[in-house]
Amino acid sequence: MSDVLGASFRDPSGFVFRHEERIHRQVNQSYADDFEVLLSSGLYDGLVQKGWLVSHAEVEGPLSNAAPEIHYKTLLPDCVPFISHPYEWCFSQLKDAALLTLRIARAALAAGMTLKDASAYNVQFAAGRPVFIDTLSFERYREGEPWVAYRQFCQHFLAPLALMAMRDVRLSQLLRVHLDGVPLDLACSLLPARAWLRGGLLMHLRIHAGFQQRHAASGGARRARPLSRQAFDNLLVSLQAVVRKLDWVPEDSEWAAYTEGDSYEADALAHKQRLVEGHLAEVAPRAVWDLGANVGVYSRLAASADADVISFDADPACVEQNYRLVRESREPRILPLLLDLTNPSPAIGWANSERETIASRARPDLVLALALVHHLAISNNVPLREIAAALADLADELVIEFVPKSDAKVETLLATRRDVFSEYTAEGFEAAFVERYDILARDSIEGSERTLYRMRAKVG
Amino acid sequence: MQEFQLAYIDPGSGSFLVQALVATAAGLAVAGRRYWSQIRAFFGRSAASEDDESASPPQ
């Protein structure tokens, strides 16, 4: 049986595997020299000290049964609580990951090393900030050599960021189709003409794409004009400048402008928050998933109750605002991610096992589903029984809000369509959920027609 | 022309060849920005912040 994780087969320097529930990394003998330079140059210590690179401990022996004969060292990296993928990030998360990659590339160059890959999957978010997780991405710099990972950086970071900033933020979803980043010719055909007024985008995307097309089969990667070390650094500085200049400010989208003020009276809102706080105190979850989190008001209640929270929303503007809050107020416990619950992240890549589905990556102790069920049941026509089953598979504990048809928000959803939702009543909701859950608490939210439930999934 | 070692990912021939050109243009842009900020500083405006947390440029 192989314990090797599906995401780490490309780089022959080593691989990632699971041993006794912890993620480990085997360093292969072929990478030994580079690995020793990473340590002896002081680069590793410097990057870890700044919080840019995940730290690791060296542990004994080849713990994986996959390739013990080429084992050099085994590393136990510091734990990253949740693995997220670039198509689940908002604009600023992808931008911060890009800038981190470039800062590391420059620091590496100054220490006589270079990044041999620049995949967005090498960055994760932990404690509210991006961190580089691939310790085996560094190799010794050879004088004159261009940047091997230049194409990958442009495809994984620059192209999607430019598309999100200058065309449409939803184009981040191209990363879900293109696992090795957005092809540059595709990016060029989608970007507006005004993109080419920026010298950086013109060079790194358009001229770059033109060269790719012209030299597609020329073998030029073997023979090229040498690039001085200063020129290499200039290339990185130029990428930093062009990435920094890209920005996306959310406009008032459908729900981002929606603070609960307009659907809730102030005292109803206060009552709902008190009820949620009570449930959080009672369950004392360590890990919470807040589904349909909006900008994360209830995620913050969970975080202040000492939980690590993933704050999911389908609206890029909500996730963007939430992430900016996390970054500005340094909230290490909250990870905002973009997720459409009606079409959650699937398993993709080679053999469908390179990138896991969202549900198979972790199991929270508690799910918050506040002001959510009407979106699933009515906007997306999911039967209540199906919603109960899907939520019960995610976590044992559930805090869920039922929003009846008489509520203004639901009236809006139903205004332009036939009401085919005869089961969508408080009774129908409970009947559907008791098939999978025991209802532990049921509270009417004062000053509204909504009901808040706490439920626990039935065993078996 | 220099012969390089091969990497485990395909750097792309065009992506390799374009770097000499891009880095030259980038070098001019970097120098241009530096002079511009010096000119601004001379006239009393605050220099554009480099906002650079990375290590100093290589020797």
XYZ file of C-alpha atoms in Angstrom:
519
model
C 0.000 0.000 0.000
C 1.339 3.404 -0.917
C 1.153 6.202 1.610
C 2.313 8.791 -0.925
C -0.032 11.723 -1.445
C -1.325 12.239 -4.956
C -0.062 15.786 -5.316
C 3.659 15.170 -5.092
C 4.682 12.851 -7.889
C 6.180 15.412 -10.298
C 9.379 16.486 -8.604
C 11.971 13.683 -8.373
C 13.657 15.505 -5.448
C 11.300 13.847 -2.999
C 7.656 13.297 -2.144
C 5.033 13.877 0.490
C 3.437 11.023 2.389
C 1.252 10.379 5.393
C 2.689 8.575 8.384
C 0.783 8.176 11.633
C -1.701 10.871 10.606
C 1.039 13.425 9.968
C 2.279 14.724 6.650
C 5.961 13.930 6.101
C 8.332 14.689 3.259
C 11.011 12.352 1.985
C 14.099 14.002 0.530
C 15.667 11.774 -2.121
C 19.400 11.269 -2.561
C 19.322 13.099 -5.902
C 18.380 16.288 -4.023
C 20.937 15.894 -1.197
C 23.406 18.533 -2.438
C 20.780 21.196 -3.024
C 19.164 20.432 0.307
C 22.451 20.842 2.163
C 23.094 24.188 0.451
C 19.596 25.345 1.443
C 20.537 24.685 5.068
C 24.200 25.725 5.054
C 23.644 28.977 3.131
C 21.381 30.204 5.923
C 18.569 30.599 3.411
C 16.329 28.089 5.176
C 16.794 29.767 8.585
C 16.244 33.229 7.128
C 13.044 32.277 5.336
C 11.632 30.383 8.309
C 12.475 33.244 10.646
C 10.492 35.636 8.454
C 7.573 33.207 8.386
C 7.837 32.810 4.617
C 8.760 29.117 4.528
C 7.238 26.303 6.545
C 9.664 24.982 9.138
C 10.422 21.307 9.548
C 12.063 18.870 11.907
C 14.269 16.064 10.633
C 13.100 12.650 11.768
C 14.753 9.252 11.664
C 14.778 6.841 8.796
C 12.766 6.229 5.652
C 9.249 6.134 7.044
C 7.599 5.666 3.682
C 7.523 2.270 2.057
C 7.416 3.913 -1.364
C 11.101 4.477 -2.157
C 13.376 3.678 0.792
C 16.305 2.841 -1.515
C 16.668 6.456 -2.664
C 15.942 7.974 0.762
C 18.210 10.765 1.943
C 16.273 12.417 4.767
C 12.788 12.497 6.214
C 11.226 15.810 7.194
C 8.275 16.477 9.434
C 6.994 19.886 8.297
C 5.126 22.208 10.604
C 1.427 21.526 10.266
C -0.656 23.515 7.765
C -4.193 23.213 9.125
C -6.031 23.075 5.807
C -4.816 22.630 2.238
C -6.582 25.071 -0.071
C -6.218 25.435 -3.822
C -5.688 28.585 -5.918
C -9.158 28.426 -7.459
C -10.541 28.692 -3.917
C -8.660 31.917 -3.229
C -9.885 35.448 -3.684
C -7.915 37.981 -5.704
C -5.814 39.254 -2.797
C -4.961 35.767 -1.611
C -3.581 34.889 -5.057
C -1.760 38.224 -5.178
C -0.216 37.739 -1.725
C 0.843 34.223 -2.710
C 2.459 35.625 -5.883
C 4.345 38.312 -3.970
C 5.534 35.780 -1.399
C 6.846 33.544 -4.189
C 8.768 36.483 -5.704
C 10.190 37.610 -2.356
C 11.409 34.072 -1.764
C 12.856 33.868 -5.288
C 14.843 37.073 -4.673
C 16.023 35.983 -1.248
C 17.073 32.663 -2.753
C 19.038 34.397 -5.513
C 20.818 36.564 -2.966
C 21.808 33.348 -1.172
C 23.023 31.667 -4.356
C 19.936 29.563 -4.969
C 16.926 29.727 -7.236
C 13.343 28.478 -7.252
C 13.104 25.582 -9.679
C 9.318 25.799 -9.710
C 6.818 28.539 -8.971
C 3.560 26.669 -8.660
C 0.717 28.376 -6.821
C 0.135 25.031 -5.089
C 3.438 25.583 -3.262
C 1.759 28.307 -1.205
C -0.776 27.703 1.551
C -2.519 29.941 4.038
C -1.797 29.370 7.701
C -2.464 31.734 10.591
C -3.954 34.301 8.246
C -0.999 34.634 5.902
C 0.601 32.865 2.973
C 3.456 30.464 3.609
C 5.632 28.549 1.137
C 5.370 24.828 1.816
C 7.677 23.182 -0.714
C 11.064 22.864 0.979
C 12.422 21.029 -2.071
C 11.812 23.885 -4.540
C 15.283 25.352 -4.082
C 18.296 24.509 -6.178
C 21.768 25.948 -6.534
C 21.911 28.933 -8.851
C 24.173 28.488 -11.852
C 25.685 31.683 -13.196
C 24.055 32.823 -16.422
C 21.036 30.555 -16.217
C 17.600 32.081 -16.866
C 14.700 31.353 -14.492
C 13.437 27.841 -15.124
C 10.126 28.633 -13.403
C 9.417 31.898 -15.250
C 6.760 30.344 -17.465
C 5.130 28.619 -14.494
C 5.044 31.817 -12.464
C 3.365 33.710 -15.305
C 0.801 30.932 -15.826
C 0.024 30.281 -12.166
C 0.028 33.860 -10.916
C 0.449 36.710 -13.353
C -2.044 35.590 -16.015
C -4.923 34.813 -13.623
C -4.270 37.958 -11.558
C -4.317 40.130 -14.682
C -7.499 38.453 -15.893
C -9.188 38.883 -12.506
C -8.146 42.520 -12.165
C -8.688 43.672 -15.737
C -11.381 41.409 -17.176
C -13.490 39.569 -14.606
C -12.697 38.284 -11.144
C -14.566 35.046 -11.859
C -11.838 34.043 -14.303
C -9.913 32.654 -11.317
C -11.949 29.551 -12.051
C -9.792 28.936 -15.132
C -7.284 27.538 -12.631
C -9.712 24.743 -11.884
C -9.466 23.610 -15.494
C -5.826 24.440 -16.138
C -3.871 22.731 -13.389
C -0.540 24.138 -14.555
C -1.877 27.662 -14.743
C -3.633 29.680 -17.430
C -1.916 29.223 -20.813
C -0.477 32.582 -21.833
C -2.041 32.610 -25.294
C -5.439 32.068 -23.679
C -4.802 34.877 -21.193
C -3.756 37.198 -24.020
C -6.881 36.473 -26.017
C -9.087 37.248 -23.011
C -7.360 40.367 -21.679
C -8.661 43.779 -22.769
C -6.504 45.949 -25.038
C -5.819 48.392 -22.204
C -3.789 45.643 -20.490
C -1.075 46.186 -23.119
C -0.669 49.801 -22.075
C 1.098 48.427 -19.009
C 4.667 47.639 -19.979
C 4.926 44.812 -17.468
C 1.903 42.930 -18.740
C 2.958 43.553 -22.331
C 6.350 41.974 -21.684
C 5.560 39.175 -19.284
C 2.365 38.031 -20.954
C 2.040 39.181 -24.547
C 5.632 39.213 -25.787
C 6.260 36.136 -23.662
C 3.321 34.329 -25.316
C 4.608 35.400 -28.737
C 8.028 33.894 -28.022
C 6.381 30.695 -26.828
C 4.505 30.363 -30.065
C 7.534 31.141 -32.219
C 9.900 28.793 -30.415
C 7.477 26.015 -29.559
C 9.649 23.284 -31.024
C 13.094 24.880 -31.158
C 14.844 23.370 -28.166
C 15.860 26.839 -27.089
C 15.581 25.912 -23.446
C 18.863 24.089 -23.858
C 20.675 26.960 -25.506
C 19.846 30.548 -24.719
C 21.669 33.777 -24.099
C 23.026 33.771 -20.568
C 21.200 35.955 -18.100
C 23.389 37.796 -15.608
C 22.536 37.567 -11.960
C 21.593 41.242 -11.929
C 19.330 40.704 -14.954
C 17.724 37.730 -13.190
C 17.003 39.939 -10.186
C 15.663 42.694 -12.459
C 13.261 40.159 -13.935
C 11.992 39.338 -10.435
C 11.760 43.016 -9.464
C 9.798 43.716 -12.613
C 7.385 40.875 -11.801
C 6.999 42.285 -8.290
C 6.136 45.693 -9.704
C 3.587 44.409 -12.192
C 1.898 42.146 -9.625
C 1.761 44.944 -7.024
C 0.099 47.247 -9.501
C -2.730 44.810 -10.190
C -5.679 45.377 -7.908
C -9.309 44.442 -7.671
C -11.800 46.347 -5.569
C -15.137 44.596 -5.166
C -18.156 46.512 -6.356
C -21.427 46.095 -4.509
C -22.303 42.614 -5.598
C -25.503 40.863 -4.783
C -24.647 39.810 -1.254
C -21.434 41.633 -0.415
C -23.400 44.796 0.245
C -25.785 42.719 2.285
C -25.062 43.139 5.903
C -27.836 41.612 7.859
C -29.118 45.023 8.747
C -31.627 44.996 5.940
C -33.145 41.604 6.692
C -32.906 41.772 10.444
C -33.918 44.241 13.068
C -31.044 45.113 15.339
C -32.431 43.221 18.320
C -33.169 40.141 16.199
C -29.576 40.204 15.026
C -28.340 40.518 18.601
C -30.526 37.589 19.637
C -29.252 35.424 16.773
C -25.658 36.228 17.718
C -26.318 35.366 21.373
C -27.876 32.047 20.370
C -24.949 31.183 18.089
C -22.484 32.117 20.837
C -24.348 29.867 23.247
C -24.158 26.914 20.879
C -20.470 27.527 20.233
C -19.779 27.633 23.963
C -21.659 24.392 24.467
C -20.057 22.425 21.634
C -16.592 24.005 22.068
C -15.522 22.971 18.555
C -11.871 23.114 17.559
C -12.636 23.320 13.845
C -15.641 25.092 12.350
C -16.751 25.451 8.744
C -18.951 28.477 8.223
C -20.895 27.788 5.017
C -22.276 30.826 3.243
C -20.235 32.971 5.592
C -20.714 36.252 3.731
C -17.968 38.515 5.096
C -17.508 36.324 8.160
C -19.476 37.881 11.032
C -20.293 34.487 12.572
C -16.890 33.088 11.649
C -15.479 35.722 13.979
C -17.791 34.611 16.794
C -16.487 31.069 16.306
C -12.879 32.278 16.192
C -13.320 34.169 19.442
C -14.689 30.920 20.905
C -11.234 29.444 20.155
C -12.095 27.570 16.980
C -10.128 27.457 13.735
C -12.647 28.574 11.165
C -12.897 28.179 7.416
C -15.196 30.827 6.104
C -16.697 29.711 2.777
C -18.676 31.854 0.400
C -19.563 31.645 -3.276
C -19.226 35.384 -3.822
C -15.694 36.531 -4.691
C -16.455 39.970 -3.247
C -17.397 38.506 0.145
C -14.276 36.352 0.268
C -12.155 39.335 -0.757
C -13.596 41.553 1.980
C -13.299 38.767 4.528
C -9.642 38.118 3.633
C -8.806 41.827 3.804
C -10.305 41.899 7.311
C -8.265 38.852 8.302
C -5.116 40.473 6.942
C -5.699 43.903 8.443
C -6.789 42.740 11.898
C -4.353 39.792 11.941
C -6.932 37.125 12.641
C -4.927 33.900 12.542
C -7.908 31.636 13.147
C -9.956 32.499 10.053
C -9.357 31.220 6.529
C -11.745 32.725 3.962
C -12.212 30.585 0.853
C -14.271 30.783 -2.308
C -16.649 27.856 -2.630
C -19.908 27.331 -4.470
C -21.701 24.748 -2.348
C -23.890 23.802 -5.282
C -20.749 22.742 -7.155
C -17.959 22.243 -4.603
C -14.301 21.695 -5.531
C -14.006 18.266 -7.132
C -11.080 15.858 -7.177
C -8.960 16.839 -10.161
C -5.638 16.208 -11.820
C -3.942 12.938 -12.651
C -6.158 9.951 -11.805
C -8.453 12.428 -10.080
C -6.194 12.224 -7.065
C -3.831 15.184 -7.395
C -6.182 17.712 -5.801
C -8.738 16.379 -3.371
C -12.398 17.327 -3.038
C -13.070 19.938 -0.440
C -14.866 17.491 1.881
C -12.092 14.899 1.852
C -9.410 17.368 2.993
C -10.604 17.781 6.574
C -13.496 17.093 8.884
C -14.700 19.996 11.026
C -16.326 19.491 14.421
C -19.158 21.862 13.648
C -20.821 23.357 10.588
C -22.525 26.735 10.684
C -25.244 27.069 8.040
C -26.774 30.449 8.736
C -29.061 32.164 6.232
C -28.060 29.474 3.781
C -30.756 26.848 3.440
C -33.075 28.976 1.284
C -30.287 29.527 -1.225
C -29.757 25.794 -1.576
C -33.386 24.696 -1.390
C -35.006 27.428 -3.436
C -32.377 29.099 -5.645
C -30.835 25.742 -6.524
C -33.867 23.435 -6.062
C -32.019 20.978 -3.784
C -34.515 18.856 -1.803
C -34.255 19.467 1.959
C -33.509 15.786 2.537
C -30.479 16.039 0.234
C -29.243 19.108 2.081
C -29.518 17.273 5.404
C -27.588 14.297 4.009
C -24.803 16.458 2.576
C -24.367 18.447 5.790
C -24.452 15.318 7.958
C -21.588 13.883 5.892
C -19.485 16.977 6.596
C -19.613 17.142 10.391
C -21.426 15.782 13.432
C -22.532 19.081 14.910
C -24.690 21.537 13.030
C -26.042 24.981 13.794
C -28.556 25.829 11.085
C -31.021 28.594 10.475
C -34.372 27.986 8.798
C -35.646 30.930 6.790
C -39.387 30.539 6.024
C -41.208 31.553 2.854
C -42.724 34.530 4.619
C -39.250 36.022 5.073
C -38.492 38.947 2.779
C -35.342 37.296 1.428
C -37.227 34.163 0.403
C -40.071 36.225 -1.040
C -37.501 37.876 -3.293
C -36.182 34.508 -4.426
C -39.710 33.321 -5.214
C -40.961 36.561 -6.767
C -40.141 35.580 -10.331
C -40.805 31.859 -10.288
C -43.449 29.270 -9.603
C -43.503 28.056 -6.011
C -42.783 24.353 -6.443
C -41.525 24.073 -2.874
C -44.511 22.676 -1.009
C -42.177 20.919 1.480
C -40.385 24.146 2.311
C -42.018 24.786 5.689
C -40.686 24.556 9.226
C -42.389 21.150 9.553
C -41.026 19.922 6.242
C -37.555 21.158 7.205
C -37.601 19.301 10.517
C -39.027 16.151 8.934
C -36.188 16.131 6.396
C -33.469 16.789 8.964
C -34.583 14.319 11.666
C -33.803 11.534 9.220
C -30.129 12.351 9.694
C -29.997 14.453 12.862
C -31.236 14.671 16.431
C -32.546 18.159 17.080
C -30.964 19.374 20.311
C -32.187 22.962 20.383
C -34.796 24.977 18.540
C -35.102 28.739 19.094
C -37.238 31.300 17.336
C -35.130 34.326 16.589
C -36.864 37.218 18.296
C -38.226 39.872 15.987
C -38.012 37.642 12.913
C -39.774 34.577 11.543
C -36.583 32.585 11.374
C -35.621 29.630 13.567
C -32.176 28.581 14.740
C -31.477 24.907 15.372
C -28.659 22.967 16.901
C -28.496 19.390 15.703
C -26.235 16.384 16.064
C -25.868 13.797 13.313
C -27.279 10.381 14.097
C -24.701 7.641 14.360
C -24.587 5.098 11.535
C 25.084 31.033 -26.326
C 25.403 28.951 -23.230
C 24.358 25.356 -22.655
C 22.162 24.831 -19.620
C 21.208 21.868 -17.504
C 17.699 20.577 -17.952
C 15.092 21.062 -15.259
C 12.393 18.653 -14.125
C 9.677 20.969 -15.441
C 9.747 22.170 -19.019
C 10.780 25.802 -18.810
C 9.449 26.301 -22.341
C 11.844 27.333 -25.086
C 10.116 30.639 -25.727
C 9.949 31.356 -21.990
C 13.680 30.773 -21.732
C 14.629 32.836 -24.742
C 12.368 35.779 -23.928
C 13.979 36.362 -20.545
C 17.062 38.113 -21.917
C 14.803 40.620 -23.668
C 12.374 41.011 -20.783
C 15.155 41.371 -18.220
C 16.803 44.104 -20.294
C 13.551 46.040 -20.528
C 12.940 45.398 -16.836
C 16.431 46.687 -16.018
C 15.715 49.915 -17.880
C 12.384 50.240 -16.084
C 14.000 49.629 -12.699
C 16.690 52.235 -13.423
C 14.037 54.638 -14.733
C 11.990 54.297 -11.572
C 15.060 54.884 -9.435
C 15.973 58.105 -11.270
C 12.370 59.251 -11.205
C 12.164 58.820 -7.453
C 15.474 60.688 -7.089
C 14.051 63.539 -9.146
C 10.910 63.546 -7.029
C 13.018 63.481 -3.869
C 15.046 66.438 -5.201
C 11.832 68.421 -5.523
C 10.819 67.508 -2.023
C 8.272 64.801 -2.754
C 8.589 61.614 -0.794
C 10.354 58.908 -2.740
C 8.095 56.147 -3.962
C 8.427 53.439 -1.370
C 10.149 50.365 -2.675
C 8.177 48.265 -0.210
C 10.788 45.604 -0.478
C 11.070 43.192 2.390
C 13.347 40.819 0.559
C 17.055 40.444 0.918
C 19.325 43.013 -0.659
C 19.972 42.602 -4.385
C 22.654 40.099 -5.281
C 26.245 41.165 -5.751
